[in-house]
Every structure is written in C-alpha cells, then in structure tokens.
PDB file of C-alpha atoms in Angstrom:
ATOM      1  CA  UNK A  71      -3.337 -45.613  37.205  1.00  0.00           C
ATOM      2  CA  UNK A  72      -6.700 -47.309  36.385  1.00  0.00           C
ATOM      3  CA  UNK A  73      -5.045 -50.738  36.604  1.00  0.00           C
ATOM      4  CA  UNK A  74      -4.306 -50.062  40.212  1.00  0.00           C
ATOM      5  CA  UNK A  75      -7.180 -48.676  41.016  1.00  0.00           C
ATOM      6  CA  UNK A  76      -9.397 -51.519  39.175  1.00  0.00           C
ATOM      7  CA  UNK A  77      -6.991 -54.213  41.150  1.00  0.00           C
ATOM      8  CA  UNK A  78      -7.633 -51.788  44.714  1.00  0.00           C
ATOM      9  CA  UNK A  79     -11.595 -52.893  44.166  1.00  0.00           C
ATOM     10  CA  UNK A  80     -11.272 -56.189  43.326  1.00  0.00           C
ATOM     11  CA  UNK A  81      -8.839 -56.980  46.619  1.00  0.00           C
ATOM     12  CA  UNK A  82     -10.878 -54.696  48.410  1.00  0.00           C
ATOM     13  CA  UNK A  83     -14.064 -56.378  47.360  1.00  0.00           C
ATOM     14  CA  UNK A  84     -12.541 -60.232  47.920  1.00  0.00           C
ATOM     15  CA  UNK A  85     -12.198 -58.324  51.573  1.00  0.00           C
ATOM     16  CA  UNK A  86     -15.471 -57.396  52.430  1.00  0.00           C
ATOM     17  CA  UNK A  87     -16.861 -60.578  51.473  1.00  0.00           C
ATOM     18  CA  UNK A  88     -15.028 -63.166  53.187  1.00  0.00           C
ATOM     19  CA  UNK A  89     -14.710 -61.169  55.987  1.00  0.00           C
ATOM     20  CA  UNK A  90     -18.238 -62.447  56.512  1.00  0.00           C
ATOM     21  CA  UNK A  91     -17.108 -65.930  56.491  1.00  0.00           C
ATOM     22  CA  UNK A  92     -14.691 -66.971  59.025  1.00  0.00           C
ATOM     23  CA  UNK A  93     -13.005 -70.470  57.785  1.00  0.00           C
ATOM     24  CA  UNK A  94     -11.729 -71.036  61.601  1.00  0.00           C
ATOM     25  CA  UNK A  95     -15.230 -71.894  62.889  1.00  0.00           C
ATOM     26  CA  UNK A  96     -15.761 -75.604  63.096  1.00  0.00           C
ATOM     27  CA  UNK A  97     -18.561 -76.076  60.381  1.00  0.00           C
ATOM     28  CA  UNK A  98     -16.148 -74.269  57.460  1.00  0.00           C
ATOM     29  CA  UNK A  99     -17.514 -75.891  54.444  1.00  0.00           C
ATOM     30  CA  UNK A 100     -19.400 -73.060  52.866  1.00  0.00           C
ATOM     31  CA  UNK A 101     -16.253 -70.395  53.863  1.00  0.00           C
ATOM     32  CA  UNK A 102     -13.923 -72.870  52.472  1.00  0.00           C
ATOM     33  CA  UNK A 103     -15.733 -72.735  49.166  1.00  0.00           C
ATOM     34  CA  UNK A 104     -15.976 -69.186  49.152  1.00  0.00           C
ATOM     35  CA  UNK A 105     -12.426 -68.180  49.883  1.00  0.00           C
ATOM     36  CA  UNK A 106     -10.972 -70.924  47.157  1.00  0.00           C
ATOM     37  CA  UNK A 107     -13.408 -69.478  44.629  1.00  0.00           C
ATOM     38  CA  UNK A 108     -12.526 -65.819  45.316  1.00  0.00           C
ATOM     39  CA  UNK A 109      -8.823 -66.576  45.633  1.00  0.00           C
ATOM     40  CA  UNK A 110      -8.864 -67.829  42.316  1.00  0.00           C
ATOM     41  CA  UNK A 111     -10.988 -65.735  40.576  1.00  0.00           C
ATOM     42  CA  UNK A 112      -9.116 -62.855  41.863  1.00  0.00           C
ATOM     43  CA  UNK A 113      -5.940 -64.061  40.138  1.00  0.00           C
ATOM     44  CA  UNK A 114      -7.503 -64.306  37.205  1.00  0.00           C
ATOM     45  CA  UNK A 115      -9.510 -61.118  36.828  1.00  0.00           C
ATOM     46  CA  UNK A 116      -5.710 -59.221  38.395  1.00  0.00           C
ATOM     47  CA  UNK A 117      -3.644 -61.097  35.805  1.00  0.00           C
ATOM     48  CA  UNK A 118      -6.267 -59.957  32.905  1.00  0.00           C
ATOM     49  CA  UNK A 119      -6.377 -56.307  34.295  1.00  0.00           C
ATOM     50  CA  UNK A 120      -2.813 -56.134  34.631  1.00  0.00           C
ATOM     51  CA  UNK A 121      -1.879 -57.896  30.617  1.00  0.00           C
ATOM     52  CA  UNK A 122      -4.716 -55.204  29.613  1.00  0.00           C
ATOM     53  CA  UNK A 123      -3.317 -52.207  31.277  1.00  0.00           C
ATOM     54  CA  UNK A 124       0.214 -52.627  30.192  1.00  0.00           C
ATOM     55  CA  UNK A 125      -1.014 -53.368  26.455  1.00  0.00           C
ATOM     56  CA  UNK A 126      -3.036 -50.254  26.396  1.00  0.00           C
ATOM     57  CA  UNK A 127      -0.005 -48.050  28.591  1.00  0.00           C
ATOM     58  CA  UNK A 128       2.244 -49.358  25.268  1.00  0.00           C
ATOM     59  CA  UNK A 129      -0.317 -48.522  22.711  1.00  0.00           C
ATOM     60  CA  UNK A 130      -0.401 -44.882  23.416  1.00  0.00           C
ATOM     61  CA  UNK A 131       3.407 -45.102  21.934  1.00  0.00           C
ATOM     62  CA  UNK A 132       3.793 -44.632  17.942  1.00  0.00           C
ATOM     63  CA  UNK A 133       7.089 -46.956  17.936  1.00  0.00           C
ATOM     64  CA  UNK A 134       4.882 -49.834  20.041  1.00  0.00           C
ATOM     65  CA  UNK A 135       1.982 -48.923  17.452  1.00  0.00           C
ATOM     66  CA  UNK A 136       4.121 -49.381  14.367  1.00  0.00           C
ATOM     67  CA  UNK A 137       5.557 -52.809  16.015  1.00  0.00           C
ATOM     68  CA  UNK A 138       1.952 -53.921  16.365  1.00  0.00           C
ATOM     69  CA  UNK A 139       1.260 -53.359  12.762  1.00  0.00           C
ATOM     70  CA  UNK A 140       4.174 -55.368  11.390  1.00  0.00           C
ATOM     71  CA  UNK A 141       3.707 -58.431  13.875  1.00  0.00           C
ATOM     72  CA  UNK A 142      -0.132 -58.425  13.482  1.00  0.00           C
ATOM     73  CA  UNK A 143       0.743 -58.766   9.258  1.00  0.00           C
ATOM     74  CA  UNK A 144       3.514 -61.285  10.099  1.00  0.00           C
ATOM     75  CA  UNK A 145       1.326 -63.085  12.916  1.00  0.00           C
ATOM     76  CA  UNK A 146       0.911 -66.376  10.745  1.00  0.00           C
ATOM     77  CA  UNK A 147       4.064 -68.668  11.517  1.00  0.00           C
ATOM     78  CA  UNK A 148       4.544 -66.715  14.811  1.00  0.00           C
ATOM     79  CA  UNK A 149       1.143 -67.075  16.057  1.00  0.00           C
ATOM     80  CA  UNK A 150       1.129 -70.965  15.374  1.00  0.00           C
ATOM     81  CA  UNK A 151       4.725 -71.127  17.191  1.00  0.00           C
ATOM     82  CA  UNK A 152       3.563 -69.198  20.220  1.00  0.00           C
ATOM     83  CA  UNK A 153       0.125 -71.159  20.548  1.00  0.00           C
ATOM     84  CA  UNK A 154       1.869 -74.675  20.640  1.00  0.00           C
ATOM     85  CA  UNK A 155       4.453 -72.432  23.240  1.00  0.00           C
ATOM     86  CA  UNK A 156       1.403 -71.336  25.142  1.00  0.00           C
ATOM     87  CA  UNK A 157      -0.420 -74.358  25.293  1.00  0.00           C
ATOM     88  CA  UNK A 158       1.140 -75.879  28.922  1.00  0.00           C
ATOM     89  CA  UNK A 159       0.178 -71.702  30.362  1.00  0.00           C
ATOM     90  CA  UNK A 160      -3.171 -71.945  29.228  1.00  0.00           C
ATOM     91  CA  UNK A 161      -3.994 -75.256  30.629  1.00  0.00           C
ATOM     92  CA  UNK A 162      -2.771 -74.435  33.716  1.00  0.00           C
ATOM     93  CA  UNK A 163      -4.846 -71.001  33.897  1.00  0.00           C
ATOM     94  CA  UNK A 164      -7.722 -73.427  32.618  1.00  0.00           C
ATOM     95  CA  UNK A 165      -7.258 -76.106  35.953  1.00  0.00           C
ATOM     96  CA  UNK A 166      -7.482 -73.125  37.647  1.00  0.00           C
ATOM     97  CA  UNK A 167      -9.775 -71.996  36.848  1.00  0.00           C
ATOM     98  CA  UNK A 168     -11.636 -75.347  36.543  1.00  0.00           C
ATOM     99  CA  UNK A 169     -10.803 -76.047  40.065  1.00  0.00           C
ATOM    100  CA  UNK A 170     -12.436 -72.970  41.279  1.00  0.00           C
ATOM    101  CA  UNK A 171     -15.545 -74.411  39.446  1.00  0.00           C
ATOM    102  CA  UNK A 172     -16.059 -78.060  40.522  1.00  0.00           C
ATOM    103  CA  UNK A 173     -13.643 -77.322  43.803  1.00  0.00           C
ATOM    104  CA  UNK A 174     -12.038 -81.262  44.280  1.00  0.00           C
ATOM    105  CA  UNK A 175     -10.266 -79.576  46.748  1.00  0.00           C
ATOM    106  CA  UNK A 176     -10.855 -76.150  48.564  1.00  0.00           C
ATOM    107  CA  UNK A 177      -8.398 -73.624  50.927  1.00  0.00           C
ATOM    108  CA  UNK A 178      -8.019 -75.537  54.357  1.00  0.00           C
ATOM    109  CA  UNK A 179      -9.244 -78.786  52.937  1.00  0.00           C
ATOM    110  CA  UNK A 180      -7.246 -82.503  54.066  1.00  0.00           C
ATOM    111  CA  UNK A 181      -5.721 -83.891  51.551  1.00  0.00           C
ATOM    112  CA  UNK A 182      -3.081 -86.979  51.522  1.00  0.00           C
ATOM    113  CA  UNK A 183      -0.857 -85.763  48.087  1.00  0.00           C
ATOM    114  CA  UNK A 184       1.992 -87.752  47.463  1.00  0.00           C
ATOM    115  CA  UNK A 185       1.626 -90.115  50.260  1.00  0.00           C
ATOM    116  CA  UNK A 186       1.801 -86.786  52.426  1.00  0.00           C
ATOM    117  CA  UNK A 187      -0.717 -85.688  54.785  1.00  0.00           C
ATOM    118  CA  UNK A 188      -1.842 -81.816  55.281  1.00  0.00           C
ATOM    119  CA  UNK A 189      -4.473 -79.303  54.655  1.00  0.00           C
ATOM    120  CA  UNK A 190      -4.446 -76.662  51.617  1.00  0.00           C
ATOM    121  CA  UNK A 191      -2.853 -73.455  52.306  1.00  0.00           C
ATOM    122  CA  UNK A 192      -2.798 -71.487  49.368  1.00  0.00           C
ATOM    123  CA  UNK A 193      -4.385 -72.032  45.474  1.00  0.00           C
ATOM    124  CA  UNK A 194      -2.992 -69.681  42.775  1.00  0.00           C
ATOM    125  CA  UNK A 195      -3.523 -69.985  39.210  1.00  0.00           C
ATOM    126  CA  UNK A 196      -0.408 -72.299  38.580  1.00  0.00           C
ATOM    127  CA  UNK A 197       0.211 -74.072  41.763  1.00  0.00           C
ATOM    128  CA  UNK A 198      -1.239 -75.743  45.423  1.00  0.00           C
ATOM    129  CA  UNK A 199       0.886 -75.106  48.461  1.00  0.00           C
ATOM    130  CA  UNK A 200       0.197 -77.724  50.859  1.00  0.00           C
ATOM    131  CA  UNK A 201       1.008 -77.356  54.642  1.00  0.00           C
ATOM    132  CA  UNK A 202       2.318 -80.961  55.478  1.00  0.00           C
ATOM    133  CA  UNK A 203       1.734 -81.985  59.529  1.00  0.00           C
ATOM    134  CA  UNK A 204       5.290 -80.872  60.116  1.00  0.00           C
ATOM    135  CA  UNK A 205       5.469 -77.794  59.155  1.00  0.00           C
ATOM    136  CA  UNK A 206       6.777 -78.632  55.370  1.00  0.00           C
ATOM    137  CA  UNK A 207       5.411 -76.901  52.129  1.00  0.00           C
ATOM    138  CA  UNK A 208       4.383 -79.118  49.323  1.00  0.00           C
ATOM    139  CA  UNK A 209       4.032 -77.081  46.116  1.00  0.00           C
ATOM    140  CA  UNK A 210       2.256 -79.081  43.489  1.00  0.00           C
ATOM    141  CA  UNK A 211       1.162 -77.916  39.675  1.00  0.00           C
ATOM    142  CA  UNK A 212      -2.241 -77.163  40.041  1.00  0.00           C
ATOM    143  CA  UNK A 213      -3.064 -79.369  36.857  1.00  0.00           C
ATOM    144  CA  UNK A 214      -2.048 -82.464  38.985  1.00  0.00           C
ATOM    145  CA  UNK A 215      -4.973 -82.009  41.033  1.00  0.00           C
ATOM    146  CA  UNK A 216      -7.435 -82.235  37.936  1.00  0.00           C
ATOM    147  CA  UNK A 217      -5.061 -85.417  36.108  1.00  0.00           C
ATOM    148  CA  UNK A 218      -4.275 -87.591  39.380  1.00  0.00           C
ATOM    149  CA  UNK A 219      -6.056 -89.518  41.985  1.00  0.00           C
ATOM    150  CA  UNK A 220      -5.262 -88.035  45.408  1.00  0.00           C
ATOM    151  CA  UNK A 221      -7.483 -88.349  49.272  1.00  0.00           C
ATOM    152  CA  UNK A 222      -9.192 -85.198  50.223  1.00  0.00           C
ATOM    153  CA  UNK A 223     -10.685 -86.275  53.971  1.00  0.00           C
ATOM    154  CA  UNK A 224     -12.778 -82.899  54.044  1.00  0.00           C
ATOM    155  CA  UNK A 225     -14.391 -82.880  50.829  1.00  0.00           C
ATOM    156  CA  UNK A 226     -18.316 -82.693  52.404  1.00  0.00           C
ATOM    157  CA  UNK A 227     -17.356 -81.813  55.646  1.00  0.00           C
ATOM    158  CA  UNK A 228     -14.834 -81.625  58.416  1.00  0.00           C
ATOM    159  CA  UNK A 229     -15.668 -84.357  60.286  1.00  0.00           C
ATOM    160  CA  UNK A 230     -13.205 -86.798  60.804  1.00  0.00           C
ATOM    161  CA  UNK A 231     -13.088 -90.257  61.678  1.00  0.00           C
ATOM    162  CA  UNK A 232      -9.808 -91.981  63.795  1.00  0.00           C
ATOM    163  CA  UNK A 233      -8.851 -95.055  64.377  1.00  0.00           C
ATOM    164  CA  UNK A 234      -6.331 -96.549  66.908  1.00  0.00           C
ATOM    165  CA  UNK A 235      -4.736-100.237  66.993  1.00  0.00           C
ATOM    166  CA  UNK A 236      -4.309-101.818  70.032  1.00  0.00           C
ATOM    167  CA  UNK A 237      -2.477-105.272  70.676  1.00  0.00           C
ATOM    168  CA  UNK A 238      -2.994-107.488  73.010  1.00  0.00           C
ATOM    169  CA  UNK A 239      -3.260-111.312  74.703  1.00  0.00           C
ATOM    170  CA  UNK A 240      -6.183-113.265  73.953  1.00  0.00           C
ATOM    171  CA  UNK A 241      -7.020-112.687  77.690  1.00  0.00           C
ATOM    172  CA  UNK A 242      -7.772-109.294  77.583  1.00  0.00           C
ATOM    173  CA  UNK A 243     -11.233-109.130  77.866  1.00  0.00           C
ATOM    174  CA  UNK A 244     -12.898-106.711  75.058  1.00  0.00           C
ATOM    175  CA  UNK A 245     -16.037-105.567  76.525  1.00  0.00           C
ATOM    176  CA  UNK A 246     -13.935-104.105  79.132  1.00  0.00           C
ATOM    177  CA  UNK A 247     -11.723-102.288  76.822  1.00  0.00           C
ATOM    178  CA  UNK A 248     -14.854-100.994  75.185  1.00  0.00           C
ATOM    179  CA  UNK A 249     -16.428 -99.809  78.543  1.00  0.00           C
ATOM    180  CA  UNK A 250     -13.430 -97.722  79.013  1.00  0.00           C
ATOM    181  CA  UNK A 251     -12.901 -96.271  76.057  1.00  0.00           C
ATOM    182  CA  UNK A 252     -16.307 -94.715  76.325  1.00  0.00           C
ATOM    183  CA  UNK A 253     -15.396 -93.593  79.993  1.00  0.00           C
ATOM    184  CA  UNK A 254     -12.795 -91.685  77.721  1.00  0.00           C
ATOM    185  CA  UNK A 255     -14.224 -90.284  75.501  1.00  0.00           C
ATOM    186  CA  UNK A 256     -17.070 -88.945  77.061  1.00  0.00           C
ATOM    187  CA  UNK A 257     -14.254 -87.139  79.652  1.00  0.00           C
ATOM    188  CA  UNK A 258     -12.216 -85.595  76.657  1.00  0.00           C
ATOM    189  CA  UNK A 259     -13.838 -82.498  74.927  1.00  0.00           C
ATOM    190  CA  UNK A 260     -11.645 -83.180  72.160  1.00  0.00           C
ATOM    191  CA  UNK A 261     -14.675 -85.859  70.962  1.00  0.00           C
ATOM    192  CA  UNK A 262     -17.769 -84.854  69.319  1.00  0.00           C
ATOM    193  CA  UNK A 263     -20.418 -87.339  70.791  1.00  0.00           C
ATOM    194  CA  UNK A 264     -20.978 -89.050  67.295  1.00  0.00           C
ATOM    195  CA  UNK A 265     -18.422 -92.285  66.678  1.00  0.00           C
ATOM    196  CA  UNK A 266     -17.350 -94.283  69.453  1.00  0.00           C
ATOM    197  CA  UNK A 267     -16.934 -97.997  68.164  1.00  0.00           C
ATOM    198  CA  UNK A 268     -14.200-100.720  69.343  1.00  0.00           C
ATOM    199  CA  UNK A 269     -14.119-103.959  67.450  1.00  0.00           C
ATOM    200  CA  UNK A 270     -11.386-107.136  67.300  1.00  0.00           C
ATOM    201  CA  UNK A 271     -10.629-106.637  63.653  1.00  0.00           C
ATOM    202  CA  UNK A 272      -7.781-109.652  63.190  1.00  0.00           C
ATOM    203  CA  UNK A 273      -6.242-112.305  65.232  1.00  0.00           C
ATOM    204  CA  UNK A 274      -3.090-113.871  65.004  1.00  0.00           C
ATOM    205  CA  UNK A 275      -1.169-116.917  66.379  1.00  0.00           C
ATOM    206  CA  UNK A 276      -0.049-114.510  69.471  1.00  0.00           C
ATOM    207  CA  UNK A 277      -1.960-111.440  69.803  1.00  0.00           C
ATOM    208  CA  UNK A 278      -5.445-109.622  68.639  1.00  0.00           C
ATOM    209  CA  UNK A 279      -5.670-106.141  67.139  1.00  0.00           C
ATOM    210  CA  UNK A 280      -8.173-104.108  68.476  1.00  0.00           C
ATOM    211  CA  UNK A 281      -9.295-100.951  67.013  1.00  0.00           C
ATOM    212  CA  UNK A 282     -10.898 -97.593  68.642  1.00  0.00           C
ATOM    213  CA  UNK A 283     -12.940 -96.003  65.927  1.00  0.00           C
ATOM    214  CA  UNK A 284     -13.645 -92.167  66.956  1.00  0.00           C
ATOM    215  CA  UNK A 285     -14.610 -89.014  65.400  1.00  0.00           C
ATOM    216  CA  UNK A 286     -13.871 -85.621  65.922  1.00  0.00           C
ATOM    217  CA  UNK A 287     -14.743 -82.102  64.236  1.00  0.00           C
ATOM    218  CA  UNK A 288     -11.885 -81.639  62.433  1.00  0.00           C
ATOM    219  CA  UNK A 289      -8.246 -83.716  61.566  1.00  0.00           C
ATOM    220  CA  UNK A 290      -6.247 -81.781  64.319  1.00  0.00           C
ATOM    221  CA  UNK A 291      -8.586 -82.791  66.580  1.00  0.00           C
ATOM    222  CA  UNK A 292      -9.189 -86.141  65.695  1.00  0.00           C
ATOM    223  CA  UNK A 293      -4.840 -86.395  65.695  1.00  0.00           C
ATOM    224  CA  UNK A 294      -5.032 -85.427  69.435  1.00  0.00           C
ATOM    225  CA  UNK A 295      -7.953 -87.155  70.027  1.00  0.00           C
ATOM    226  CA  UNK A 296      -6.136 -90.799  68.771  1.00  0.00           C
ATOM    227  CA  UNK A 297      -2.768 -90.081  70.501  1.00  0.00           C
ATOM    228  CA  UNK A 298      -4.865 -89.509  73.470  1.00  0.00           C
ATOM    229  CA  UNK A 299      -6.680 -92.731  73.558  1.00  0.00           C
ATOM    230  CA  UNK A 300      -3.842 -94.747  72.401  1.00  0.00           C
ATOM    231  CA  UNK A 301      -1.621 -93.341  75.592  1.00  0.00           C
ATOM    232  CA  UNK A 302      -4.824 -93.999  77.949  1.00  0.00           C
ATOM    233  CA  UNK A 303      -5.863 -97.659  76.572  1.00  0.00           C
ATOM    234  CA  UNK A 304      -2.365 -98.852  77.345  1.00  0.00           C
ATOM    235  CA  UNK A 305      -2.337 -97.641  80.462  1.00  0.00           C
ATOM    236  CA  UNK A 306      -5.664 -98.797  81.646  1.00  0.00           C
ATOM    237  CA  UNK A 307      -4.319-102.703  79.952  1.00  0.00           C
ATOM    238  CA  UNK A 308      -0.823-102.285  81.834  1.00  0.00           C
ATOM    239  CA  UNK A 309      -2.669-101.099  85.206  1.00  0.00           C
ATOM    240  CA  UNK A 310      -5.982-103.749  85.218  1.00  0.00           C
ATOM    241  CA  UNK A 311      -5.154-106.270  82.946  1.00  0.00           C
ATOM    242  CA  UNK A 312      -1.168-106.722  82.724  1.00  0.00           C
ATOM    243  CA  UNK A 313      -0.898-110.327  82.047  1.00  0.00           C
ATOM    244  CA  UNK A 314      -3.134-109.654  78.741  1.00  0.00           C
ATOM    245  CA  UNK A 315       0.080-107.836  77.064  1.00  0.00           C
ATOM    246  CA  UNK A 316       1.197-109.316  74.312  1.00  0.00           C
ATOM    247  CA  UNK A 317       3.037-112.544  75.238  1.00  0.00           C
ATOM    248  CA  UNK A 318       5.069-115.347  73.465  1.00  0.00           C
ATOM    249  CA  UNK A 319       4.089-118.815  74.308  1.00  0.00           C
ATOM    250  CA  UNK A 320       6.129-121.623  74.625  1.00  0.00           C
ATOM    251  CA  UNK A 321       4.424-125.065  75.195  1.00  0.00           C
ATOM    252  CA  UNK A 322       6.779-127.906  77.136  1.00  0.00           C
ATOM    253  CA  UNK A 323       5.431-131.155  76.878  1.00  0.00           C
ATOM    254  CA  UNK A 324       5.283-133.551  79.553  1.00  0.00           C
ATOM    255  CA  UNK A 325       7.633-136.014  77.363  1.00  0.00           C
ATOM    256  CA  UNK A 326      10.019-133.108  77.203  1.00  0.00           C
ATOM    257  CA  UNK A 327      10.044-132.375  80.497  1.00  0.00           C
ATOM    258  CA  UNK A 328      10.902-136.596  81.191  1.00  0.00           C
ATOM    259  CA  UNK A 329      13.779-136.656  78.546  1.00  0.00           C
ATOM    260  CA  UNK A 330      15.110-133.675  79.922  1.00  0.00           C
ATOM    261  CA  UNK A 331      15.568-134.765  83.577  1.00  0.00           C
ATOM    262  CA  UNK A 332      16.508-138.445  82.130  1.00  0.00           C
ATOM    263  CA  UNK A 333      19.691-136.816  80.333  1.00  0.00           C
ATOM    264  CA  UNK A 334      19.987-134.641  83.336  1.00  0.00           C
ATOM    265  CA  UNK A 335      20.360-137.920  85.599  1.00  0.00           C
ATOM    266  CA  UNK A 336      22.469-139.727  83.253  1.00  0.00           C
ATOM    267  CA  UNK A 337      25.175-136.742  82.913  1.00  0.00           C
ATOM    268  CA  UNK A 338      25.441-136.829  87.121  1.00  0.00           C
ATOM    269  CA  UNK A 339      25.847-140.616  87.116  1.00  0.00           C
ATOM    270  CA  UNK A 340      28.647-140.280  83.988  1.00  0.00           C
ATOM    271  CA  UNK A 341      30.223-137.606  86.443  1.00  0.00           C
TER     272      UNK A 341
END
C-alpha cells in the first residue's frame, strides 16, 4: 500500500512540474530537457520502489525469511553467476540513466537513426521509440544511443536549416531566381526571417544545380517550408524562363550538314 502511494507522488509530482513547461511552444529546449530527465528518473525511482516494496511485502513471510537465510549463506557461486547474468540489465539501467545526465538526445528531439529520419517519442530505461516521418515506430536499445554515432538536428535548438536543389539551363539567369525566392519567402509564414541564401553549387556538361538554403523554427516546418519552394521555383522557371529547363544539346556541324545533303543528292540521282 505504501508502494502505491510512494509511486502516486512521484507521477503526481513529474505532473505538476512539467505542466509548467509546455514542449509544443516553438523555443522547447529547456522543456525538452526537463521532460527527458523526469521521464527517466521516474522509471528509475518506480522500478526501485516497486523491487523494494515487493522484497519487504515477502519478508514479512517466515518461509520467504528462511529462503533468504539459506541463499544469502549459499550466495557465493550464485551471486557470481547472476552478476555476469545481470551485467547487459545493469548497463542498460546505467545508459539510462546516463542519458538522462549528459541528454545526447532529449523527448521531441530530430534525430536521423539508422538512416531514418524522426523526432523522439518516448525514453524508458531500456529503449528509444522513435516516431519516423511516416508514421513508423523505431524502437532502439537505449545503449545504442551512448555506443553509436547517430544525427540529432535539435541538439541546441530547434532551428532548422533546408535546402532545395534546383536544375536548370545555363540560361537561367540566377540573380533572378534569387530575387524570387526572397519574394517567397517573405510571403510564407512558414519562414522565420533568419536564412534565405541561393547559390550555384555545381555545374555540369548540361545543367547547373542551384540550391535554396532556408530556415525555419522547427523540422516540420522547415519540411513544408522546402516542398513549398521547390513547387514555386519551378513554376516561376517554367512560367518566365522556360527555355532555361534543362536541355540536351546536340551540335551539327556545318561539314555534317554538307555530307548529309551530298548523300541525300546522290541517293535521288541513283533513283
């Protein structure tokens, strides 16, 4: 009964507090960091208060008393056995709880895991649910986020910068591009006045690739924010500039066009 009640004040408590910090507001970071440290340490302190209240529930037994006795006295072999079996749990409550800690990653963070893109959902003391863009879960061990490399986008803020490719002739002329890009941007509310860039960053044998830097306040945002440009550039090239689409070019040389009408005459005379 005073398990419950211990584990009623600590969820109760977790309550109260982040109830004062909303992590839907656009400038998260501090609410992020509280909710994955409380989430975590509330596992931990529940799992402790729940192992403690069932050990002392079985003391108050003489049979469960007696038990004790003999496996305390026979605890040398078994103990050794049950501490290499252990080892794999305790690491994992340990990454936990390291994880609430240093936080690499926090609840509603951005993370690329697996070459898959989506935000934190849940941490517990074993595993990381991620929410992948469509809709998937990715459940990963939640030591693989202390062993491995992997991209967290959010990790000082939510800000994030897009980019989008554009391809086109080498008549398209750039500074026009640019001008209209910030025409778009500065009509969208889905930018946040900080990054509007648009460069020429390659060139090939038929086409340049030009690319829209942006930034918006957070990832879903800066996804509808990029599909949004990318639809509008292409229109604005197809209405104003259509003969700067991407083109093959073939080159006929005045020698080619001479032999070809010369075999042209000669098959009409053979005729």
């Amino acid at each position: 009964m005073v398990s419950w009640l211990l584990i009623a004040i600590v969820l109760a408590a977790k309550r109260m507090i982040l109830s004062k910090y909303d992590i839907k507001q656009k400038d998260n970071l501090r609410a992020r960091k509280l909710h994955t440290q409380l989430n975590v340490l509330k596992n931990i302190i529940v799992t402790i208060i729940v192992i403690l209240g069932v050990g002392i529930a079985l003391m108050t037994f003489d049979q469960v008393k007696q038990l004790g006795t003999s496996i305390l006295a026979s605890a040398g072999v078994a103990g050794i056995i049950i501490g290499f079996a252990a080892q794999k749990s305790i690491a994992t409550v340990l990454a936990g709880f390291q994880i609430a800690m240093t936080q690499p990653i926090r609840i509603d963070d951005v993370v690329i895991v697996e070459n898959e893109w989506g935000r934190i959902e849940e941490i517990t003391l074993t595993y990381v649910v991620v929410l992948i863009w469509d809709q998937r879960r990715l459940i990963i061990p939640i030591t693989y986020f202390i062993e491995k490399p992997f991209q967290n986008w959010t990790r000082e803020n939510s800000m994030i910068w897009g980019t989008v490719f554009i391809y086109t002739d080498y008549t398209m002329p750039v500074q026009a591009l640019r001008e209209e890009l910030t025409r778009l941007v500065k009509g969208t509310d889905l930018w946040d006045g900080k990054i509007n860039v648009l460069q020429v960053t390659n060139a090939t044998e038929s086409a340049m690739e030009i690319r829209a830097l942006v930034s918006a306040v957070d990832s879903p945002t800066a996804w509808d924010l990029r599909v949004y440009l990318r639809e509008k550039l292409i229109e604005f090239i197809q209405k104003e500039y259509p003969e700067s689409l991407p083109k093959s070019r073939v080159i006929i040389k005045q020698s080619d066009l001479t032999n070809s009408a010369t075999g042209a005459n000669n098959k009409s005379q053979v005729t």
